[in-house]
Amino acid sequence: MIDNISWLSIYPEIVLLVMGCVIALVDLGVKSPRRTATYVLTLLTLAVVAVMQAMYASSGNTFYGWGNMVVSDAMGNWLKCFATVAMMVTLVYGRPYAGDRGMLQGGEFFTLSMFALLGMFIMISGNNFLLIYLGLECLTLSSYALVALRRDHATSTEAAMKYFVLGAMASGFLLYGMSMLYGATGSLDIGEVFKAINSGQIKHQVLVFGLVFIVAGLAFKLGAVPFHMWVPDVYQGAPTAITAMIGGAPKLAAFAMVMRLLVDGLLPLAIDWQQMLAVLAIASLLVGNLAAIMQTNLKRMLAYSTIAQMGFVLLGLLSGVVNGNVNPANVESAYSSAMFYVVTYVLTTLAAFGVILLLSREGFESEEISDLAGLNQRSPLYAGVMAACLFSMAGIPPLVGFYAKLAVLQALVASGQALYIGLAVYAVVMSLIGAFYYLRVVKVMYFDKPLTATSVSAPFDVRAVLTVNGALVLLLGIFPSALMSLCADAIVRALAS
């Protein structure tokens, strides 16, 4: 018999699944080419789910359901809340763009977005290897279809094929690693796997072999070097509205998956996976920043920027355990700084893509850096929002990206390890190099002559959301304590369970 706790743990997922099917059916009767009714119903559903998740998270309770396959804790609920809000923002930004390019002829844009979010929710709540994998497949299959949604566009179709092939390979890595750990521990339950490894009765070589494949699969989902090949091609080739979706909410789910697998399940192997994360972080910061300097395509530049930003997230994740010793203070500062970083990165990247989508119009893709020439003369507000996002990604105070980088660097230095302090210095140097390509775009917006005198116009909902989004990038940098405390509390409660 299924208890009430089990149902309570998956209420948001049930709402998303049911409403995704309802939206698909309702859309059959919608005649408007802009799919207004479908759009409104989708946003209302997401708003209800976001409020539901915020209430769950605020309670601070942790409970397990469905035979310990699902966990509902503060970290997961806040990440699901932020992912839902990110999806709402993406749909607001992306709807005009999608409508101009015939991507709203059916309701697939909204329905697939709902199922992608459902996959993220399952990944975040999963306390079982198979459940996490199923959530990942739900997300990735929906993402493949969304990238190829512009059926008459060869570049989008090519990007979808590349994404599918490389994504299938990464899923195979992850599944093979999980099967190795299942064979070694005899369980798919993350808690039971932790206990089995911690007992010290399993051959270390077998565990490390499975761990290598799991870290490779996780690195692909984060877009870390050398598993980054899909990121620039998919970012550039996908319709910009879908690029914004891929670059936003899924990063929160990927972070949660790393926490569930590596921290909750494989913490006794921390010495092994920390070394792997260190190599991935070093390579991501180097390749991401150096490759971004050479780009003229704005979406491709932001793709390499994402790779470098994920390097910082990995630095935060690897600094929680020192020499195999779990220090509560180190754990809290390290994992909360990584969570804060990924949340604020998603906030910033959504605003940046919001401006790109705003400048794109029917028959014109605002993809090249030169397309932003003289934007300040055409629209000081949107140029200011874009500049704030770029300065934030570069880590310039008082924007939120500066505090996010500072929190990760503090966690590294607080460990007291020479290696981690060296990584902190290396990260600062890479950030200085990376500042060049961000400042180059700001220079183009403010000092180059505009290519067109066309004024920038957008629907009211897009203008309102983009203004609030840009303001938060600044305000959370000036007053970061509330969000940082929320992340720290969520991490502490999640690990205590």
Coordinates of C-alpha atoms in Angstrom, one line a residue:
M1 CA 0.0 0.0 0.0
I2 CA 1.3 3.4 -1.0
D3 CA 1.4 5.9 1.9
N4 CA 0.5 9.6 1.9
I5 CA 4.2 10.6 2.2
S6 CA 5.0 8.9 -1.1
W7 CA 2.2 10.8 -2.9
L8 CA 3.3 14.0 -1.2
S9 CA 6.8 13.6 -2.4
I10 CA 5.8 13.7 -6.1
Y11 CA 2.8 16.0 -6.2
P12 CA 4.7 18.6 -8.3
E13 CA 5.7 15.9 -10.7
I14 CA 2.2 14.7 -11.0
V15 CA 0.9 18.2 -11.7
L16 CA 3.5 18.7 -14.4
L17 CA 2.7 15.3 -16.1
V18 CA -1.0 15.8 -16.0
M19 CA -0.9 19.4 -17.1
G20 CA 1.6 18.6 -19.9
C21 CA -1.0 16.2 -21.3
V22 CA -3.8 18.6 -20.8
I23 CA -1.9 21.4 -22.5
A24 CA -1.3 19.1 -25.5
L25 CA -5.0 18.3 -25.7
V26 CA -6.1 21.9 -25.2
D27 CA -3.8 23.1 -27.9
L28 CA -5.6 21.0 -30.5
G29 CA -8.5 23.5 -30.3
V30 CA -6.4 26.6 -30.3
K31 CA -6.5 28.6 -33.6
S32 CA -4.3 31.6 -32.7
P33 CA -0.9 31.4 -34.5
R34 CA 0.7 32.8 -31.3
R35 CA -0.9 30.0 -29.2
T36 CA -2.0 32.6 -26.6
A37 CA -4.3 30.2 -24.6
T38 CA -1.7 27.5 -24.5
Y39 CA 0.9 30.0 -23.4
V40 CA -1.2 31.4 -20.6
L41 CA -2.2 27.9 -19.4
T42 CA 1.5 26.8 -19.4
L43 CA 2.6 29.9 -17.4
L44 CA -0.2 29.4 -14.9
T45 CA 0.7 25.8 -14.4
L46 CA 4.3 26.7 -13.9
A47 CA 3.4 29.4 -11.4
V48 CA 1.4 27.0 -9.3
V49 CA 4.2 24.4 -9.4
A50 CA 6.8 27.1 -8.4
V51 CA 4.7 28.2 -5.4
M52 CA 4.1 24.6 -4.4
Q53 CA 7.9 24.0 -4.5
A54 CA 8.6 27.1 -2.5
M55 CA 6.2 26.1 0.2
Y56 CA 7.8 22.6 0.4
A57 CA 11.2 24.2 0.6
S58 CA 10.3 26.8 3.2
S59 CA 9.0 24.0 5.5
G60 CA 12.5 22.6 5.7
N61 CA 11.2 19.1 6.0
T62 CA 12.9 16.1 4.4
F63 CA 10.9 12.9 3.6
Y64 CA 11.4 9.9 1.4
G65 CA 8.8 8.1 -0.6
W66 CA 8.2 5.2 -3.0
G67 CA 10.6 2.9 -1.2
N68 CA 13.3 5.5 -0.8
M69 CA 13.4 6.1 -4.5
V70 CA 12.3 9.7 -4.2
V71 CA 13.6 12.3 -1.7
S72 CA 12.0 15.7 -1.0
D73 CA 14.4 18.0 0.8
A74 CA 15.2 21.7 1.0
M75 CA 17.9 21.7 -1.6
G76 CA 15.9 19.7 -4.1
N77 CA 12.7 21.8 -3.6
W78 CA 14.5 25.1 -4.0
L79 CA 16.3 23.9 -7.1
K80 CA 13.0 22.7 -8.5
C81 CA 11.4 26.1 -7.7
F82 CA 14.3 28.0 -9.4
A83 CA 14.1 25.6 -12.4
T84 CA 10.4 26.3 -12.8
V85 CA 10.9 30.0 -12.6
A86 CA 13.7 29.8 -15.1
M87 CA 11.5 27.8 -17.5
M88 CA 8.7 30.4 -17.1
V89 CA 11.2 33.2 -18.0
T90 CA 12.5 31.3 -21.0
L91 CA 9.0 30.8 -22.4
V92 CA 8.2 34.5 -21.9
Y93 CA 11.4 35.5 -23.8
G94 CA 11.1 32.8 -26.4
R95 CA 7.5 33.0 -27.4
P96 CA 7.8 36.0 -29.8
Y97 CA 10.9 34.5 -31.4
A98 CA 9.3 31.1 -31.8
G99 CA 6.1 32.7 -33.3
D100 CA 8.1 34.6 -35.9
R101 CA 9.8 31.4 -37.1
G102 CA 6.8 29.1 -37.3
M103 CA 7.7 27.1 -34.2
L104 CA 4.3 27.6 -32.7
Q105 CA 2.3 25.9 -35.4
G106 CA 1.6 23.2 -32.9
G107 CA 1.8 23.1 -29.2
E108 CA 5.0 21.1 -29.1
F109 CA 7.0 24.1 -27.9
F110 CA 5.1 24.3 -24.7
T111 CA 4.3 20.6 -24.2
L112 CA 8.0 19.5 -24.7
S113 CA 9.1 22.3 -22.3
M114 CA 6.8 20.9 -19.6
F115 CA 8.1 17.4 -20.2
A116 CA 11.7 18.7 -20.1
L117 CA 11.0 20.3 -16.8
L118 CA 9.4 17.1 -15.5
G119 CA 12.7 15.3 -16.4
M120 CA 14.6 17.9 -14.4
F121 CA 12.3 17.4 -11.4
I122 CA 12.9 13.6 -11.5
M123 CA 16.6 14.1 -11.7
I124 CA 16.6 16.5 -8.7
S125 CA 14.3 14.3 -6.6
G126 CA 15.9 11.0 -7.5
N127 CA 17.4 8.9 -4.7
N128 CA 17.9 5.9 -6.9
F129 CA 20.3 5.3 -9.8
L130 CA 17.5 4.2 -12.2
L131 CA 15.2 7.1 -11.3
I132 CA 17.9 9.7 -11.9
Y133 CA 18.7 8.1 -15.3
L134 CA 15.0 8.0 -16.3
G135 CA 14.7 11.7 -15.4
L136 CA 17.8 12.5 -17.4
E137 CA 16.4 10.7 -20.5
C138 CA 13.1 12.5 -20.1
L139 CA 15.0 15.8 -20.2
T140 CA 17.4 14.9 -23.0
L141 CA 14.8 13.4 -25.3
S142 CA 12.6 16.5 -24.9
S143 CA 15.7 18.7 -25.5
Y144 CA 16.6 16.8 -28.8
A145 CA 13.1 17.4 -30.1
L146 CA 13.1 21.1 -29.1
V147 CA 16.4 21.7 -30.8
A148 CA 15.0 20.2 -34.1
L149 CA 11.6 22.0 -33.7
R150 CA 12.4 24.4 -36.5
R151 CA 11.8 21.8 -39.1
D152 CA 12.8 23.8 -42.2
H153 CA 16.1 25.0 -40.8
A154 CA 19.1 22.7 -41.7
T155 CA 21.4 24.2 -39.1
S156 CA 18.9 23.3 -36.3
T157 CA 18.5 19.8 -37.6
E158 CA 22.2 19.3 -37.7
A159 CA 22.6 20.6 -34.1
A160 CA 19.9 18.2 -33.0
M161 CA 21.7 15.3 -34.6
K162 CA 25.0 16.2 -33.0
Y163 CA 23.3 16.6 -29.6
F164 CA 21.5 13.3 -30.0
V165 CA 24.6 11.3 -30.9
L166 CA 26.9 12.8 -28.3
G167 CA 24.1 12.7 -25.7
A168 CA 23.4 9.0 -26.3
M169 CA 27.1 8.3 -25.8
A170 CA 27.2 10.3 -22.5
S171 CA 24.1 8.5 -21.3
G172 CA 25.8 5.2 -22.0
F173 CA 28.8 6.3 -19.9
L174 CA 26.5 7.2 -17.0
L175 CA 24.4 4.0 -17.3
Y176 CA 27.5 1.8 -17.5
G177 CA 29.0 3.5 -14.5
M178 CA 25.8 3.0 -12.5
S179 CA 25.7 -0.7 -13.6
M180 CA 29.3 -1.2 -12.3
L181 CA 28.4 0.3 -8.9
Y182 CA 25.2 -1.8 -8.8
G183 CA 27.3 -4.9 -9.4
A184 CA 29.7 -4.0 -6.7
T185 CA 27.3 -2.8 -4.0
G186 CA 24.2 -4.9 -4.9
S187 CA 21.9 -1.8 -4.7
L188 CA 20.5 1.0 -6.8
D189 CA 19.4 3.0 -3.7
I190 CA 21.9 5.9 -3.2
G191 CA 21.8 5.6 0.6
E192 CA 22.5 1.8 0.5
V193 CA 25.3 2.4 -2.0
F194 CA 26.8 4.9 0.4
K195 CA 26.7 2.4 3.3
A196 CA 28.1 -0.4 1.2
I197 CA 31.1 1.7 0.0
N198 CA 31.6 3.1 3.5
S199 CA 31.9 -0.5 4.9
G200 CA 35.2 -0.9 3.2
Q201 CA 34.4 -4.5 2.1
I202 CA 34.3 -3.8 -1.7
K203 CA 37.3 -3.8 -3.9
H204 CA 38.4 -0.2 -4.5
Q205 CA 39.4 -0.8 -8.1
V206 CA 35.9 -1.8 -9.1
L207 CA 34.4 1.2 -7.5
V208 CA 36.8 3.6 -9.1
F209 CA 36.2 2.0 -12.5
G210 CA 32.5 2.7 -12.2
L211 CA 33.2 6.2 -10.8
V212 CA 35.2 7.2 -13.9
F213 CA 32.2 6.5 -16.1
I214 CA 29.8 8.3 -13.9
V215 CA 32.0 11.4 -13.7
A216 CA 32.3 11.3 -17.5
G217 CA 28.5 11.3 -17.9
L218 CA 28.1 14.1 -15.4
A219 CA 30.8 16.2 -17.1
F220 CA 29.0 15.9 -20.4
K221 CA 25.7 17.2 -18.8
L222 CA 27.6 20.1 -17.2
G223 CA 29.5 20.8 -20.5
A224 CA 32.9 20.4 -18.9
V225 CA 36.1 19.8 -20.9
P226 CA 36.9 17.4 -22.5
F227 CA 33.2 16.4 -22.8
H228 CA 32.2 19.9 -24.1
M229 CA 32.1 19.2 -27.8
W230 CA 28.3 19.5 -28.1
V231 CA 28.0 22.8 -26.3
P232 CA 29.2 25.4 -28.9
D233 CA 27.6 23.5 -31.8
V234 CA 24.2 23.1 -30.1
Y235 CA 24.2 26.6 -28.7
Q236 CA 24.9 28.1 -32.1
G237 CA 22.8 25.7 -34.2
A238 CA 19.6 25.5 -32.0
P239 CA 16.9 28.2 -32.3
T240 CA 17.9 31.0 -29.9
A241 CA 14.8 30.4 -27.7
I242 CA 15.8 26.7 -27.3
T243 CA 19.5 27.7 -26.6
A244 CA 18.2 29.9 -23.7
M245 CA 16.2 26.9 -22.4
I246 CA 19.2 24.5 -22.6
G247 CA 21.5 27.0 -21.0
G248 CA 19.2 27.8 -18.1
A249 CA 17.1 25.4 -16.0
P250 CA 18.9 22.1 -17.0
K251 CA 22.1 23.4 -15.3
L252 CA 20.2 23.4 -11.9
A253 CA 19.2 19.8 -12.5
A254 CA 22.7 18.8 -13.5
F255 CA 24.0 20.3 -10.2
A256 CA 21.4 18.4 -8.2
M257 CA 22.4 15.1 -10.0
V258 CA 26.1 15.7 -9.1
M259 CA 25.1 16.3 -5.5
R260 CA 22.9 13.2 -5.3
L261 CA 25.5 10.9 -7.0
L262 CA 28.8 12.1 -5.8
V263 CA 28.1 13.6 -2.4
D264 CA 25.1 11.6 -1.2
G265 CA 26.1 8.3 -2.7
L266 CA 29.9 8.3 -3.4
L267 CA 31.3 10.5 -0.6
P268 CA 33.6 7.8 0.7
L269 CA 35.3 7.9 -2.8
A270 CA 35.7 11.7 -2.5
I271 CA 39.5 11.6 -2.8
D272 CA 39.1 9.9 -6.2
W273 CA 36.4 12.0 -7.7
Q274 CA 37.9 15.3 -6.4
Q275 CA 41.0 14.6 -8.5
M276 CA 38.8 14.0 -11.5
L277 CA 36.8 17.2 -10.9
A278 CA 40.0 19.2 -10.4
V279 CA 41.3 18.1 -13.9
L280 CA 37.9 18.9 -15.4
A281 CA 37.8 22.3 -13.8
I282 CA 41.3 23.3 -14.8
A283 CA 40.7 22.2 -18.4
S284 CA 37.2 23.9 -18.6
L285 CA 38.6 27.2 -17.3
L286 CA 41.4 27.1 -19.8
V287 CA 39.7 25.9 -22.9
G288 CA 36.4 27.8 -22.3
N289 CA 38.1 31.2 -21.8
L290 CA 40.7 30.9 -24.5
A291 CA 38.3 29.6 -27.1
A292 CA 35.7 32.3 -26.3
I293 CA 38.2 35.0 -27.2
M294 CA 38.3 33.8 -30.8
Q295 CA 34.5 33.8 -31.4
T296 CA 32.6 36.3 -33.4
N297 CA 29.3 34.5 -33.0
L298 CA 27.6 35.7 -29.8
K299 CA 25.8 32.4 -29.0
R300 CA 29.0 30.4 -29.6
M301 CA 30.9 32.8 -27.4
L302 CA 28.4 32.4 -24.6
A303 CA 28.7 28.6 -25.1
Y304 CA 32.4 28.7 -24.4
S305 CA 31.7 31.1 -21.5
T306 CA 29.3 28.5 -20.1
I307 CA 32.1 25.9 -20.2
A308 CA 34.4 28.2 -18.2
Q309 CA 31.6 29.1 -15.7
M310 CA 31.0 25.4 -15.1
G311 CA 34.7 25.1 -14.2
F312 CA 34.0 27.4 -11.3
V313 CA 31.0 25.2 -10.2
L314 CA 33.3 22.2 -10.2
L315 CA 35.9 24.1 -8.1
G316 CA 33.2 24.7 -5.5
L317 CA 32.1 21.0 -5.6
L318 CA 35.6 19.6 -5.1
S319 CA 36.5 21.8 -2.1
G320 CA 34.0 20.3 0.3
V321 CA 36.2 17.3 1.5
V322 CA 39.8 17.8 2.6
N323 CA 42.1 14.7 2.5
G324 CA 39.1 12.5 2.9
N325 CA 37.9 14.3 6.1
V326 CA 34.4 15.7 6.2
N327 CA 34.5 19.0 8.0
P328 CA 30.9 20.4 8.4
A329 CA 32.1 24.0 7.9
N330 CA 34.0 23.2 4.7
V331 CA 31.1 21.1 3.4
E332 CA 28.6 23.9 4.0
S333 CA 30.7 26.7 2.5
A334 CA 31.8 24.6 -0.5
Y335 CA 28.5 23.1 -1.7
S336 CA 26.5 26.2 -0.8
S337 CA 28.9 28.4 -2.9
A338 CA 28.5 26.0 -5.8
M339 CA 24.7 26.0 -5.5
F340 CA 24.8 29.8 -5.2
Y341 CA 27.0 30.0 -8.3
V342 CA 24.8 27.8 -10.5
V343 CA 21.6 29.6 -9.5
T344 CA 23.1 33.1 -10.2
Y345 CA 24.6 31.9 -13.4
V346 CA 21.2 30.7 -14.7
L347 CA 19.7 34.1 -13.7
T348 CA 22.4 36.0 -15.6
T349 CA 22.5 33.8 -18.7
L350 CA 18.7 34.0 -19.0
A351 CA 18.9 37.8 -19.1
A352 CA 21.7 37.8 -21.7
F353 CA 19.7 35.5 -24.0
G354 CA 16.6 37.6 -23.3
V355 CA 18.3 40.6 -24.9
I356 CA 19.5 38.5 -27.9
L357 CA 15.9 37.2 -28.4
L358 CA 14.6 40.7 -28.1
L359 CA 16.9 42.0 -30.8
S360 CA 16.1 39.0 -33.1
R361 CA 13.2 39.7 -35.4
E362 CA 11.5 37.9 -38.3
G363 CA 14.1 37.1 -40.9
F364 CA 17.0 38.2 -38.8
E365 CA 19.0 36.4 -36.2
S366 CA 20.9 38.6 -33.7
E367 CA 23.7 36.2 -33.3
E368 CA 26.9 38.0 -34.3
I369 CA 28.7 40.3 -31.8
S370 CA 28.6 43.0 -34.5
D371 CA 24.8 42.8 -34.4
L372 CA 24.9 44.5 -31.0
A373 CA 26.8 47.5 -32.5
G374 CA 25.5 50.8 -31.1
L375 CA 22.8 49.1 -29.0
N376 CA 23.1 51.9 -26.4
Q377 CA 22.0 54.4 -28.9
R378 CA 19.0 52.3 -29.9
S379 CA 17.9 51.3 -26.4
P380 CA 19.9 52.3 -23.3
L381 CA 17.8 50.0 -21.1
Y382 CA 18.5 46.8 -23.0
A383 CA 22.2 47.7 -23.5
G384 CA 22.4 48.3 -19.7
V385 CA 20.8 44.9 -19.0
M386 CA 23.2 43.1 -21.4
A387 CA 26.2 45.0 -20.0
A388 CA 25.2 44.0 -16.4
C389 CA 25.0 40.4 -17.5
L390 CA 28.4 40.5 -19.2
F391 CA 30.1 42.3 -16.3
S392 CA 28.5 39.8 -13.9
M393 CA 29.8 36.8 -15.9
A394 CA 33.3 38.5 -15.9
G395 CA 33.1 38.8 -12.1
I396 CA 33.1 42.5 -11.8
P397 CA 31.7 44.1 -8.6
P398 CA 29.0 44.9 -7.5
L399 CA 27.2 42.4 -9.7
V400 CA 26.1 39.0 -8.5
G401 CA 28.7 37.1 -10.6
F402 CA 31.5 38.8 -8.5
Y403 CA 30.1 37.5 -5.2
A404 CA 29.5 34.0 -6.7
K405 CA 33.1 33.8 -7.8
L406 CA 34.3 35.2 -4.5
A407 CA 32.3 32.6 -2.5
V408 CA 33.8 29.7 -4.5
L409 CA 37.3 31.2 -4.1
Q410 CA 36.8 31.6 -0.3
A411 CA 35.7 27.9 0.0
L412 CA 38.9 26.9 -1.8
V413 CA 41.2 29.0 0.3
A414 CA 39.4 28.0 3.6
S415 CA 40.4 24.4 3.0
G416 CA 43.9 25.4 3.8
Q417 CA 45.3 23.0 1.2
A418 CA 48.1 24.2 -1.0
L419 CA 46.6 22.6 -4.1
Y420 CA 43.2 24.3 -3.5
I421 CA 44.8 27.6 -2.9
G422 CA 46.8 27.1 -6.2
L423 CA 43.5 26.4 -7.9
A424 CA 42.0 29.6 -6.5
V425 CA 44.9 31.6 -8.0
Y426 CA 44.6 29.8 -11.3
A427 CA 40.8 30.6 -11.4
V428 CA 41.5 34.3 -10.8
V429 CA 44.0 34.4 -13.6
M430 CA 41.6 32.6 -16.0
S431 CA 38.8 35.1 -15.0
L432 CA 41.1 38.0 -15.9
I433 CA 41.7 36.4 -19.3
G434 CA 38.0 35.8 -19.7
A435 CA 37.1 39.4 -18.9
F436 CA 38.5 40.4 -22.3
Y437 CA 35.8 38.8 -24.5
Y438 CA 33.0 40.1 -22.2
L439 CA 34.3 43.7 -22.3
R440 CA 34.7 43.4 -26.1
V441 CA 30.9 43.0 -26.4
V442 CA 30.3 46.0 -24.1
K443 CA 32.7 48.1 -26.2
V444 CA 30.7 47.1 -29.3
M445 CA 27.4 48.1 -27.7
Y446 CA 28.5 51.4 -26.4
F447 CA 31.2 52.7 -28.8
D448 CA 30.6 51.2 -32.2
K449 CA 28.2 52.8 -34.7
P450 CA 24.8 51.1 -35.0
L451 CA 24.2 49.1 -38.1
T452 CA 20.6 50.1 -38.2
A453 CA 18.4 52.9 -36.8
T454 CA 15.5 50.5 -36.1
S455 CA 14.2 51.0 -32.6
V456 CA 14.0 48.0 -30.3
S457 CA 10.4 47.0 -29.4
A458 CA 9.0 44.0 -27.5
P459 CA 5.7 42.9 -25.9
F460 CA 5.0 44.2 -22.4
D461 CA 5.5 40.8 -20.7
V462 CA 9.0 40.5 -22.3
R463 CA 10.0 44.0 -21.3
A464 CA 8.8 43.6 -17.7
V465 CA 10.4 40.2 -17.1
L466 CA 13.7 41.3 -18.7
T467 CA 13.8 44.5 -16.6
V468 CA 13.2 42.6 -13.4
N469 CA 15.8 39.9 -14.5
G470 CA 18.5 42.6 -15.1
A471 CA 17.7 44.3 -11.9
L472 CA 18.1 41.1 -9.9
V473 CA 21.6 40.6 -11.4
L474 CA 22.6 43.9 -9.7
L475 CA 20.5 43.7 -6.5
L476 CA 21.7 40.2 -5.7
G477 CA 25.2 41.3 -6.1
I478 CA 24.7 44.2 -3.6
F479 CA 22.6 42.2 -1.2
P480 CA 23.7 38.5 -1.7
S481 CA 23.3 37.4 1.9
A482 CA 19.6 36.3 1.7
L483 CA 20.2 34.0 -1.3
M484 CA 23.5 32.7 0.1
S485 CA 21.9 31.9 3.4
L486 CA 19.1 30.1 1.6
C487 CA 21.6 28.0 -0.3
A488 CA 23.6 27.2 2.9
D489 CA 20.5 26.2 4.8
A490 CA 19.3 24.0 2.0
I491 CA 22.7 22.3 1.7
V492 CA 22.9 21.7 5.5
R493 CA 19.4 20.3 5.7
A494 CA 19.9 18.0 2.7
L495 CA 23.2 16.6 4.0
A496 CA 21.8 16.2 7.5
S497 CA 19.1 13.9 6.1

